[in-house]
Coordinates of C-alpha atoms in Angstrom, one line a residue:
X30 CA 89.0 103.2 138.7
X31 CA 87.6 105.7 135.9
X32 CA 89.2 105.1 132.2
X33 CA 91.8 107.2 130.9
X34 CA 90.6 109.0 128.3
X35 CA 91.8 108.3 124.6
X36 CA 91.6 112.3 123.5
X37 CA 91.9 115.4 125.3
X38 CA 88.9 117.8 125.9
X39 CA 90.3 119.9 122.9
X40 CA 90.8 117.3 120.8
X41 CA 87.8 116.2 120.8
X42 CA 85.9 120.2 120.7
X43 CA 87.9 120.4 117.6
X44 CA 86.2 117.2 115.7
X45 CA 82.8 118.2 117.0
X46 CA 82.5 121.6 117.3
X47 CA 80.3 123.1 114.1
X48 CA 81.8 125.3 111.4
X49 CA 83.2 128.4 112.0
X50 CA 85.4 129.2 109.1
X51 CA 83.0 131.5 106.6
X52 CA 83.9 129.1 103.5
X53 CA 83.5 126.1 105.7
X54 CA 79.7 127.4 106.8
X55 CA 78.6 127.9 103.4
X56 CA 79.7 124.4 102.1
X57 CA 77.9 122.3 105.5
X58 CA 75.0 124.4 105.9
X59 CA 73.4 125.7 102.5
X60 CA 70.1 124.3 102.2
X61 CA 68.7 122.4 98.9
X62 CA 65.3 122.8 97.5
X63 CA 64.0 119.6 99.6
X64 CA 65.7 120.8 102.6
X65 CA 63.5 124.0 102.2
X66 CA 60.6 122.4 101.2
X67 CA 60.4 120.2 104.5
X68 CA 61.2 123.1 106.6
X69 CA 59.0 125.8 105.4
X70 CA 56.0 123.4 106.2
X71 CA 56.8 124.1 109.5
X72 CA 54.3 127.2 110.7
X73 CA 56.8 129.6 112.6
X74 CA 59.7 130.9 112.2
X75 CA 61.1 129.8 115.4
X76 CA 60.0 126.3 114.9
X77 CA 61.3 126.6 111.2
X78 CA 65.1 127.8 112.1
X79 CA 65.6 125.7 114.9
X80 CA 64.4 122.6 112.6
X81 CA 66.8 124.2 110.0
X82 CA 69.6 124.6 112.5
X83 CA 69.0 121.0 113.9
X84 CA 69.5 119.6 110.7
X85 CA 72.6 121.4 109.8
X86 CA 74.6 120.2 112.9
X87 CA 73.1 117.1 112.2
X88 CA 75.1 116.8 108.9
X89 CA 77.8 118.6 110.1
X90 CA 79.7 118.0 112.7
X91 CA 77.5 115.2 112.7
X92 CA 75.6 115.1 116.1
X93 CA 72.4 116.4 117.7
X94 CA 71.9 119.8 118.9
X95 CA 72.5 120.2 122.7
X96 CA 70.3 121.5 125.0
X97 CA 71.0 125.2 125.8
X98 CA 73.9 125.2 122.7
X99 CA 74.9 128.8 121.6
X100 CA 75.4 128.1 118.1
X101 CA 77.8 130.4 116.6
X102 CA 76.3 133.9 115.4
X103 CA 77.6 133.6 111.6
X104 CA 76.0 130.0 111.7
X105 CA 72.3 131.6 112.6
X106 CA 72.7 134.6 109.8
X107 CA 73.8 132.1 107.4
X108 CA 70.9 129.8 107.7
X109 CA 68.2 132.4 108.4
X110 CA 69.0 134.3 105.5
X111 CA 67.9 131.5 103.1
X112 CA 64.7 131.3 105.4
X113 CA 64.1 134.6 104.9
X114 CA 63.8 134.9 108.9
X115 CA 65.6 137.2 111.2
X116 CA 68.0 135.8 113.0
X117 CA 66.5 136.2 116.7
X118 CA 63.7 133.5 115.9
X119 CA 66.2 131.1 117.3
X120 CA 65.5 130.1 120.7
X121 CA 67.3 127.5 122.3
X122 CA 66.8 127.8 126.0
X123 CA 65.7 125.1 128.5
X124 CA 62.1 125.6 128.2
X125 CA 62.4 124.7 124.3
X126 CA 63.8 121.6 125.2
X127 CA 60.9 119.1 124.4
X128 CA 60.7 120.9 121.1
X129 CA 64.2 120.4 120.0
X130 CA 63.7 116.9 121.1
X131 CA 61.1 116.7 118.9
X132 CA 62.7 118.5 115.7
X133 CA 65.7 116.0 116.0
X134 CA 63.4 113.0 116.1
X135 CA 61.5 114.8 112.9
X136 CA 64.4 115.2 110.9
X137 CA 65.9 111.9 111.7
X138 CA 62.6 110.4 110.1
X139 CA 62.6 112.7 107.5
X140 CA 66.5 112.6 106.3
X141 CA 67.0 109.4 107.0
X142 CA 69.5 109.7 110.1
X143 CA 69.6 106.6 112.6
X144 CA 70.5 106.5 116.0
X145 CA 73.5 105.3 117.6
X146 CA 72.4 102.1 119.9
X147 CA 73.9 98.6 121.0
X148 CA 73.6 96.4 117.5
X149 CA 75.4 99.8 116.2
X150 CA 78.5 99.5 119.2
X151 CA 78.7 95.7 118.3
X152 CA 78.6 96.0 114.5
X153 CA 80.9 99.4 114.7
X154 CA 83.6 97.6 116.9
X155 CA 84.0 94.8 115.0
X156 CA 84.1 97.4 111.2
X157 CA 86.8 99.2 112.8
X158 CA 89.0 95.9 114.0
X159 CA 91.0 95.5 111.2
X160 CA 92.3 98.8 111.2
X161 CA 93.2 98.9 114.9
X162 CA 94.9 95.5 114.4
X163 CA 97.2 97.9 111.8
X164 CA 97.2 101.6 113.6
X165 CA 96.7 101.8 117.5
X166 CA 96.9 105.5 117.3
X167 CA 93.1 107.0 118.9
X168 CA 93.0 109.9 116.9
X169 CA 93.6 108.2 113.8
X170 CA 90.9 105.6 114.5
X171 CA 88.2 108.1 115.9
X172 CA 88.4 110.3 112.7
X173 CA 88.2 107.1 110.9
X174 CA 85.0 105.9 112.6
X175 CA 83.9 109.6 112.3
X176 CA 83.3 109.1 108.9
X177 CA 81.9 105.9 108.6
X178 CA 79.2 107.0 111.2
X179 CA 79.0 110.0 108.8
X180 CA 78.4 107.7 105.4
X181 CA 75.6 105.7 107.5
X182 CA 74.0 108.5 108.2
X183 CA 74.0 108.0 111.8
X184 CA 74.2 110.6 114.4
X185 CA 77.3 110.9 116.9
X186 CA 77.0 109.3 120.4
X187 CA 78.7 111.2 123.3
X188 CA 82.8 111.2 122.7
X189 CA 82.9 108.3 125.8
X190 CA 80.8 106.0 123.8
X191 CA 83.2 106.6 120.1
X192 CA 86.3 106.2 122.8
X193 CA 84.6 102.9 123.6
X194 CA 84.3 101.7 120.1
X195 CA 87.7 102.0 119.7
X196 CA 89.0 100.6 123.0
X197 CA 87.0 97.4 122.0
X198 CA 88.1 97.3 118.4
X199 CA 91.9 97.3 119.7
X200 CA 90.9 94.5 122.5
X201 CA 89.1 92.5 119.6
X202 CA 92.5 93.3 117.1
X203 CA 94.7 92.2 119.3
X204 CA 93.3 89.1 120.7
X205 CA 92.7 87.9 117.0
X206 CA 96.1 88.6 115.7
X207 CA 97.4 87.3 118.9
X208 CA 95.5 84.1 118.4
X209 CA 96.5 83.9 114.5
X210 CA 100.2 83.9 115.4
X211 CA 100.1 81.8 118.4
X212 CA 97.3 79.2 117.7
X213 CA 99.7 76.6 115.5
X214 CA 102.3 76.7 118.4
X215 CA 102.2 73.3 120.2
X216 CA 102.8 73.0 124.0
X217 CA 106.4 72.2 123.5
X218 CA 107.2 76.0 121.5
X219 CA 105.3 77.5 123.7
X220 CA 107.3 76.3 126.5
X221 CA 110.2 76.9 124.7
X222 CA 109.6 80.3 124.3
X223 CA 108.9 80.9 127.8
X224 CA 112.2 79.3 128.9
X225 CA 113.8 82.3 126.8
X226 CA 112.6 84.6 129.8
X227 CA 115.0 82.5 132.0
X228 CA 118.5 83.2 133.3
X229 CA 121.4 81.4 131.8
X230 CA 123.4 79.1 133.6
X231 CA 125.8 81.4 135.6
X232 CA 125.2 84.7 134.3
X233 CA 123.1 87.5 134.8
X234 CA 121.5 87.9 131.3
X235 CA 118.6 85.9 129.9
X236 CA 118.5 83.5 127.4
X237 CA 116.3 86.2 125.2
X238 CA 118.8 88.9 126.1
X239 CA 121.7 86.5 124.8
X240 CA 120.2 86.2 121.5
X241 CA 119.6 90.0 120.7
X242 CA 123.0 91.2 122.2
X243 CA 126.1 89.1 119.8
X244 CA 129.0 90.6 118.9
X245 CA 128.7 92.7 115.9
X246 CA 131.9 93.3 114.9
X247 CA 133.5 91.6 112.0
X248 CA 136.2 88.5 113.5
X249 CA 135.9 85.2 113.3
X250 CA 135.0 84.3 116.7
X251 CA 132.2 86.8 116.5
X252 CA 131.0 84.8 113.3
X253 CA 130.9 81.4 114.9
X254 CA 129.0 83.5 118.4
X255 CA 126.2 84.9 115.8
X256 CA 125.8 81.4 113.6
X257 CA 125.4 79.5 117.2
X258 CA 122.9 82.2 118.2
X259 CA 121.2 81.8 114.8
X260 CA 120.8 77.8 115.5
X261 CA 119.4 78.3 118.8
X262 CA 116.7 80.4 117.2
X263 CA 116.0 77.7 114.0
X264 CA 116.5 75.0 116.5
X265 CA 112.9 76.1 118.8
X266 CA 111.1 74.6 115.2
X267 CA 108.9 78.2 115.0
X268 CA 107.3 78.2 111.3
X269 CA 108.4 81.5 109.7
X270 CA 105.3 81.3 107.5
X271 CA 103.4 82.0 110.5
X272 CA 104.3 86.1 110.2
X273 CA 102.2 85.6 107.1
X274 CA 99.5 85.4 109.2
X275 CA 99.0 89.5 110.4
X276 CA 100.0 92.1 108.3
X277 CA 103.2 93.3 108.1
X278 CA 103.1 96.6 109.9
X279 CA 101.3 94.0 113.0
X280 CA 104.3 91.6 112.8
X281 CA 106.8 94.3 112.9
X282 CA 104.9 96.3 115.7
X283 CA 105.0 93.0 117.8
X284 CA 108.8 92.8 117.1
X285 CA 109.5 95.7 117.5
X286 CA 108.1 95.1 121.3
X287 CA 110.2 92.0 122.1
X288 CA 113.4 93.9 121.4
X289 CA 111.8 97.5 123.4
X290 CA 110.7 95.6 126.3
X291 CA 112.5 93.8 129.1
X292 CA 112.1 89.9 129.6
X293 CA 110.4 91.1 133.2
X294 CA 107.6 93.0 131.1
X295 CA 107.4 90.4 128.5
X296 CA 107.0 87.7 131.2
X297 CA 103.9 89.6 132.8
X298 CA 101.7 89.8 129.1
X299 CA 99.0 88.0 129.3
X300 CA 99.6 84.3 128.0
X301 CA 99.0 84.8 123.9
X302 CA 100.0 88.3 123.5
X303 CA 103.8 87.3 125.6
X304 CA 104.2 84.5 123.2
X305 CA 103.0 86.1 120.1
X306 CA 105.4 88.8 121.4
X307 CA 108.3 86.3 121.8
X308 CA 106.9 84.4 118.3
X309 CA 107.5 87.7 116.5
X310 CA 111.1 88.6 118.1
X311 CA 112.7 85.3 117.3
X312 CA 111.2 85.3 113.7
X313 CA 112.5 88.5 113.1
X314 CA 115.5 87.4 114.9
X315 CA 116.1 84.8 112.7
X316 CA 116.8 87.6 109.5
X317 CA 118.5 90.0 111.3
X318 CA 121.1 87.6 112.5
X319 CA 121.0 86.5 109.3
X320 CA 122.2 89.5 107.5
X321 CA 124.7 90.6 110.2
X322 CA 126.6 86.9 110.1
X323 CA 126.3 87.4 106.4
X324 CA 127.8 90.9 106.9
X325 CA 130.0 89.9 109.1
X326 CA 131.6 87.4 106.8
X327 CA 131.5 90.2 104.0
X328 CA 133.6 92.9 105.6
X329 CA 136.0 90.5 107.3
X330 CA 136.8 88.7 103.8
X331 CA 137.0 92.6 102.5
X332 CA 139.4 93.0 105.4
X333 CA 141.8 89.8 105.1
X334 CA 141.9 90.8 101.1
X335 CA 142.8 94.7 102.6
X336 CA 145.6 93.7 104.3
X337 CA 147.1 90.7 102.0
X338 CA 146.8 93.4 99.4
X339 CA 148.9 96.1 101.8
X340 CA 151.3 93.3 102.6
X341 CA 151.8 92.5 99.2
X342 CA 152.9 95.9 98.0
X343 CA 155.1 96.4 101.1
X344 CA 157.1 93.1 100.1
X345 CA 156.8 94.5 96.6
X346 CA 158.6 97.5 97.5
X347 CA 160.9 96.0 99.8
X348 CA 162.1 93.8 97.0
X349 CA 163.1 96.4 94.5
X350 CA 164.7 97.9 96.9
X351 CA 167.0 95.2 97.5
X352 CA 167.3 94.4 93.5
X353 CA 169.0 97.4 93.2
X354 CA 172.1 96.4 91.5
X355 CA 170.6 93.9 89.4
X356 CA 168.3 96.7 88.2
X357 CA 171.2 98.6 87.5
X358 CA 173.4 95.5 85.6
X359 CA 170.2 95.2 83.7
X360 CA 169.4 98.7 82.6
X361 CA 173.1 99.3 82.1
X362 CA 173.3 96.4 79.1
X363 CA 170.1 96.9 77.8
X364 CA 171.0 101.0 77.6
X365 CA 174.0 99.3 75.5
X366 CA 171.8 96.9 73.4
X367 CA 169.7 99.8 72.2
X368 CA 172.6 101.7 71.2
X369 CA 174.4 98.9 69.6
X370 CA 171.1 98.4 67.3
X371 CA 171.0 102.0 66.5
X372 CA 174.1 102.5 65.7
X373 CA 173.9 99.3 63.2
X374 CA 177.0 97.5 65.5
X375 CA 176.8 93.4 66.5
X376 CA 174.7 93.7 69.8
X377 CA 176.4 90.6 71.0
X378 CA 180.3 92.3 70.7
X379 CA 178.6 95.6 72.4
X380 CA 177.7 93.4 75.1
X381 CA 180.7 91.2 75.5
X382 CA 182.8 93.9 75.5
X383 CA 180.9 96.0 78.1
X384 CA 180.5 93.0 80.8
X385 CA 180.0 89.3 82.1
X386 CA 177.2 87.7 80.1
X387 CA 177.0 85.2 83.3
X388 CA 176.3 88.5 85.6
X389 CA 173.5 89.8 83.3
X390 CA 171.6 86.3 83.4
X391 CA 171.6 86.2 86.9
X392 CA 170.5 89.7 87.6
X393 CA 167.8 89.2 84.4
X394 CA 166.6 86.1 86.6
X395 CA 166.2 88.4 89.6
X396 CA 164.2 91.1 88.4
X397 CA 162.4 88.8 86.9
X398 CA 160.7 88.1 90.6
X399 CA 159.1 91.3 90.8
X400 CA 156.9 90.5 88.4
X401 CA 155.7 87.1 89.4
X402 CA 151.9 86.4 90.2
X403 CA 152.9 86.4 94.1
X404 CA 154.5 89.5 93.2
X405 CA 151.6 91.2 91.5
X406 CA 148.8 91.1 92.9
X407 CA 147.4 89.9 97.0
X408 CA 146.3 86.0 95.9
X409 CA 149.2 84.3 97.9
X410 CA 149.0 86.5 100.4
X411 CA 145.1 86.2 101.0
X412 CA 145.7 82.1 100.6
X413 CA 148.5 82.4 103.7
X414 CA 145.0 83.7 105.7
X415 CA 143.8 80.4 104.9
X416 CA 143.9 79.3 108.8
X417 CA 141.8 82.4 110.1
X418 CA 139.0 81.6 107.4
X419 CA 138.9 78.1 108.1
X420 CA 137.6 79.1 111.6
X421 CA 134.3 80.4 110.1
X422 CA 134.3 78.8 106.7
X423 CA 132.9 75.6 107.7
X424 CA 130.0 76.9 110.3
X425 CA 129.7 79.6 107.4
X426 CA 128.8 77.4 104.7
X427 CA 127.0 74.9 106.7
X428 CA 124.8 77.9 108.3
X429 CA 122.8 78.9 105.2
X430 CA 121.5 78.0 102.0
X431 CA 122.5 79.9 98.9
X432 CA 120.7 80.5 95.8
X433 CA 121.7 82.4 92.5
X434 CA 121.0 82.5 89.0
X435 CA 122.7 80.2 85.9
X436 CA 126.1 82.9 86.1
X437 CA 126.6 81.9 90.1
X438 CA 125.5 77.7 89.5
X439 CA 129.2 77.2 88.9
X440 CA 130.2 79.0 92.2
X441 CA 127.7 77.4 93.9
X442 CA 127.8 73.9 92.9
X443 CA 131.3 74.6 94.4
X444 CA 130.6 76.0 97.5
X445 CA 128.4 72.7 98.3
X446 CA 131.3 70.6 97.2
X447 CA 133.8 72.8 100.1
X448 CA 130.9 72.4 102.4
X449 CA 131.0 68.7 101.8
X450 CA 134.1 68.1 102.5
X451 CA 134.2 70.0 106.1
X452 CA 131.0 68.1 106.6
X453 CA 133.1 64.5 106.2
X454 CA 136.5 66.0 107.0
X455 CA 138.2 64.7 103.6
X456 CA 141.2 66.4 103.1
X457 CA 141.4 66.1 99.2
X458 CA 139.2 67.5 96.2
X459 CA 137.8 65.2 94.1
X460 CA 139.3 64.7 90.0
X461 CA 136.6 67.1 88.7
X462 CA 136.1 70.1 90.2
X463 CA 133.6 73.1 88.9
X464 CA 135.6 76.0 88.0
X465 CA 133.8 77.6 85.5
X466 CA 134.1 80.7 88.1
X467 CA 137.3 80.9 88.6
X468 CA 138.9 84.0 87.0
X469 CA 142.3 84.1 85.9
X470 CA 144.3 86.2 88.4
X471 CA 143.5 82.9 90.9
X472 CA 144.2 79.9 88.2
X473 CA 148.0 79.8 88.7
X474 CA 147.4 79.7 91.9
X475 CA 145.0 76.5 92.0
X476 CA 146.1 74.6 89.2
X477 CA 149.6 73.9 89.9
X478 CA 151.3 70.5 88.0
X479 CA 148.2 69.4 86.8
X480 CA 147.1 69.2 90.5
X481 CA 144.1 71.4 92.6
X482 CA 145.7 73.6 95.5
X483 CA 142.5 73.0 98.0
X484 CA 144.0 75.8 100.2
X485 CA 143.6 78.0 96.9
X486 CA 140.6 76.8 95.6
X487 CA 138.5 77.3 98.8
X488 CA 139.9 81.3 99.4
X489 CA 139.1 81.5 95.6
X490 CA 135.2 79.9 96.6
X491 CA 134.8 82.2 99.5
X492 CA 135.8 85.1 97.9
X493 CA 134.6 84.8 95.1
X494 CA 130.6 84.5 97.1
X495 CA 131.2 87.3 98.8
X496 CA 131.5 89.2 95.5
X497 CA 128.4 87.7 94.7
X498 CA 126.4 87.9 97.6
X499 CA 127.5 92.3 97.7
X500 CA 126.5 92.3 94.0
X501 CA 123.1 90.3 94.4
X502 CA 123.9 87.6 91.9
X503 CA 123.8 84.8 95.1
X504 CA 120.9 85.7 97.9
X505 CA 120.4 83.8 101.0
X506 CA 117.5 82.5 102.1
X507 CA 115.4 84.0 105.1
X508 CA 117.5 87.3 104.8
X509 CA 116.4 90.3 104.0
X510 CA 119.7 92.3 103.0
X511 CA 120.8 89.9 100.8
X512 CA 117.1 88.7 99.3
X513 CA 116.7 88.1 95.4
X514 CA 116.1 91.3 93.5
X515 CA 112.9 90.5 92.5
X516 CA 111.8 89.8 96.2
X517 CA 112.1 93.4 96.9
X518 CA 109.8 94.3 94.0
X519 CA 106.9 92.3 94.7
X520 CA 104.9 92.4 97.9
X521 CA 104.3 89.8 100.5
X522 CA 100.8 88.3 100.2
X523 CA 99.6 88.8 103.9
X524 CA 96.9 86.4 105.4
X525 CA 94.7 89.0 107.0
X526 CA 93.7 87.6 110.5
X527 CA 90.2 88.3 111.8

């Protein structure tokens, strides 16, 4: 079966068609003083144009002149008028054909042209690899190989031969990034990652198709579905240094196809391209599920603080309501205080006269509640979620490692200590805790009678990192979204394969 051409007919008339534009003849095809010194040796002015004319296509588009070619009027007038010869010397019909054949080979000697021939397919193929490996796109690649054949001074070869070139050099790209990705995997990954094309156990969806399709909305459950997915991926052993390998824009192309294609079309790849395929998806895999648990855990702690914060205010409001009359007894003998003092009368007699002093204690006492810390703010609230967060909290902690500058060493120091103690199930805190994050709208709440509330302390941990993981003072590692500053300042050295 014939090859399916890289470029359309007009594509490629439009990179080798000569000049037409006036400004555009000018620059190709104005002869220098050696140009005219060379051609005027020639004896007649047919032989001189059509050397002339061979040389300028030569240089620009690039190629030889064809046999029969009608060379644009505007071309011939531009070229003849610096011979000084009319422009119906040219004469490119058959018969002339063995004399154009032998102009091109004269100016190829004399200008230093070369011909286009096996070594050049070999060496051309494997120039142009590396930037195949990068772009696939033909047109890109043939303009690119264009003008290297243009700065070697070599003459075009038919447009099947350049689409050759760069069918090879993609062949030759891919089977060397291919190999660069896959060649550390041992016999056990690789067999691994071809299991993932399998169906799981009672249900229609493959093991691959699992992975890339958790739950993305922010519950707990959905936490502890993304974190298992996340430990199936780390638990295949891949080496995530191996995308280091390829360049970047390879790594995320070959991604890019694991998640596009189905576990069918992955399954049919030839061996190293379906596992470099599969090698790429998981990697990647392996950050995106980590920034979505880590999201995840971000907007369902925003959440949980929402509504303890709604719930608070409602109870707020619910309470003055009910306080009315000890608002009232309150105001009242405090209106009668102030006018008491003003008027320069014993407070106490004002207030003895006007009511019970018993009354006025109790109703102080009440009011009193509505501004307690409970009262105030969402804390107690957000600690009575304490049984939601400890179904994620410990698969949470345990899932990733956290990193952070000297401000966050306090919070995290404590975070390992929480993550410690789901880790051995101990129920209480140690005598010394780290608490040099702990602000004080959460200390009454934690230190109570000279004891640790653990219920406290670990909603005050939690939260607290996910105010530090949204402001970039605590990163994760292998994520992206929540990466160290700096990471996203300086490039990723690449191991260029090939």
């Amino acid at each position: 079966m014939a090859r399916r051409h890289l470029m359309s007919a007009q594509d490629w008339q439009a990179r080798l068609a000569p000049a037409t534009d006036e400004r555009q003849i000018i620059r190709h095809y104005t002869l220098c003083e050696d140009d005219l010194g060379v051609i005027m040796r020639k004896r007649r002015d047919v032989n001189r144009l059509g050397f002339a004319l061979t040389l300028c296509l030569m240089r620009y588009p690039g190629r030889a002149m064809e046999q029969g070619e009608v060379i644009a009027l505007p071309i011939v007038q531009h070229v003849a008028r610096q011979l000084a010869i009319t422009p119906d010397a040219f004469d490119n019909d058959a018969s002339r054909d063995r004399d154009r054949r032998k102009q091109l080979a004269d100016a190829m000697r004399q200008f230093g042209f070369l011909g286009f021939d096996r070594a050049a397919l070999r060496d051309l193929t494997g120039w142009l690899t590396p930037a195949a490996q990068i772009n696939r796109k033909a047109g890109p690649l043939i303009d690119r190989l264009i003008a290297e054949l243009w700065r070697r001074q070599m003459l075009l070869p038919p447009p099947r031969v350049l689409e050759l070139v760069v069918v090879q050099a993609r062949l030759r790209g891919e089977r060397i990034l291919h190999e660069a990705l896959t060649g550390p995997l041992t016999d056990d990954q690789r067999g691994a990652l071809d299991a993932l094309l399998s169906l799981r156990a009672q249900t229609p969806m493959t093991h691959l198709a699992w992975l890339q399709n958790g739950s993305r909305s922010p519950a707990a459950r959905n936490i502890i579905g993304m974190i298992e997915r996340l430990n199936v991926v780390r638990g295949l052993g891949l080496d995530h240094r191996l995308a280091e390998r390829v360049p970047p824009q390879v790594f995320e192309r070959l991604a890019a196809e694991g998640h596009r294609m189905t576990a069918q079309h992955i399954g049919d790849l030839a061996r190293d391209r379906r596992h470099a395929v599969l090698l790429a998806t998981l990697l990647a895999l392996e950050t995106e599920l980590t920034d979505a648990t880590v999201f995840m855990f971000d907007k369902l702690m925003v959440s949980l603080a929402r509504r303890a914060e709604n719930k608070t205010a409602a109870r707020a409001g619910s309470s003055v309501r009910d306080m009315q009359k000890s608002l009232k007894t309150v105001t009242a003998i405090c209106q009668i205080m102030l006018a008491a003092i003003n008027a320069g009368q014993d407070v106490t007699a004002a207030v003895t006269k006007a009511g019970d002093f018993g009354q006025f204690a109790r109703s102080l006492a009440n009011v009193e509640t509505l501004v307690a810390p409970d009262m105030t703010g969402n804390k107690a609230e957000l600690i009575g979620k304490h049984a939601t967060i400890r179904q994620f909290a410990p698969a949470f902690l345990k899932a990733f490692t956290f990193h952070g500058g000297p401000a966050a060493s306090s919070l995290l120091r404590a975070a390992a200590l929480i993550t410690e103690l789901y880790s051995t199930a101990k129920r209480s805190l140690p005598d010394k805790i780290r608490s040099g994050f702990i602000k004080r709208a959460w200390r009454s709440f934690i230190f109570k009678d000279g004891e640790v509330d653990r219920k406290a302390y670990e909603i005050c941990v939690l939260s607290e990192l996910r105010g530090r993981l949204a402001a970039g003072e605590v990163w994760v590692e292998r994520s992206r979204q929540y990466q160290a500053f700096e990471a996203s300042l300086i490039p990723r050295p690449t191991e260029h394969a090939g």
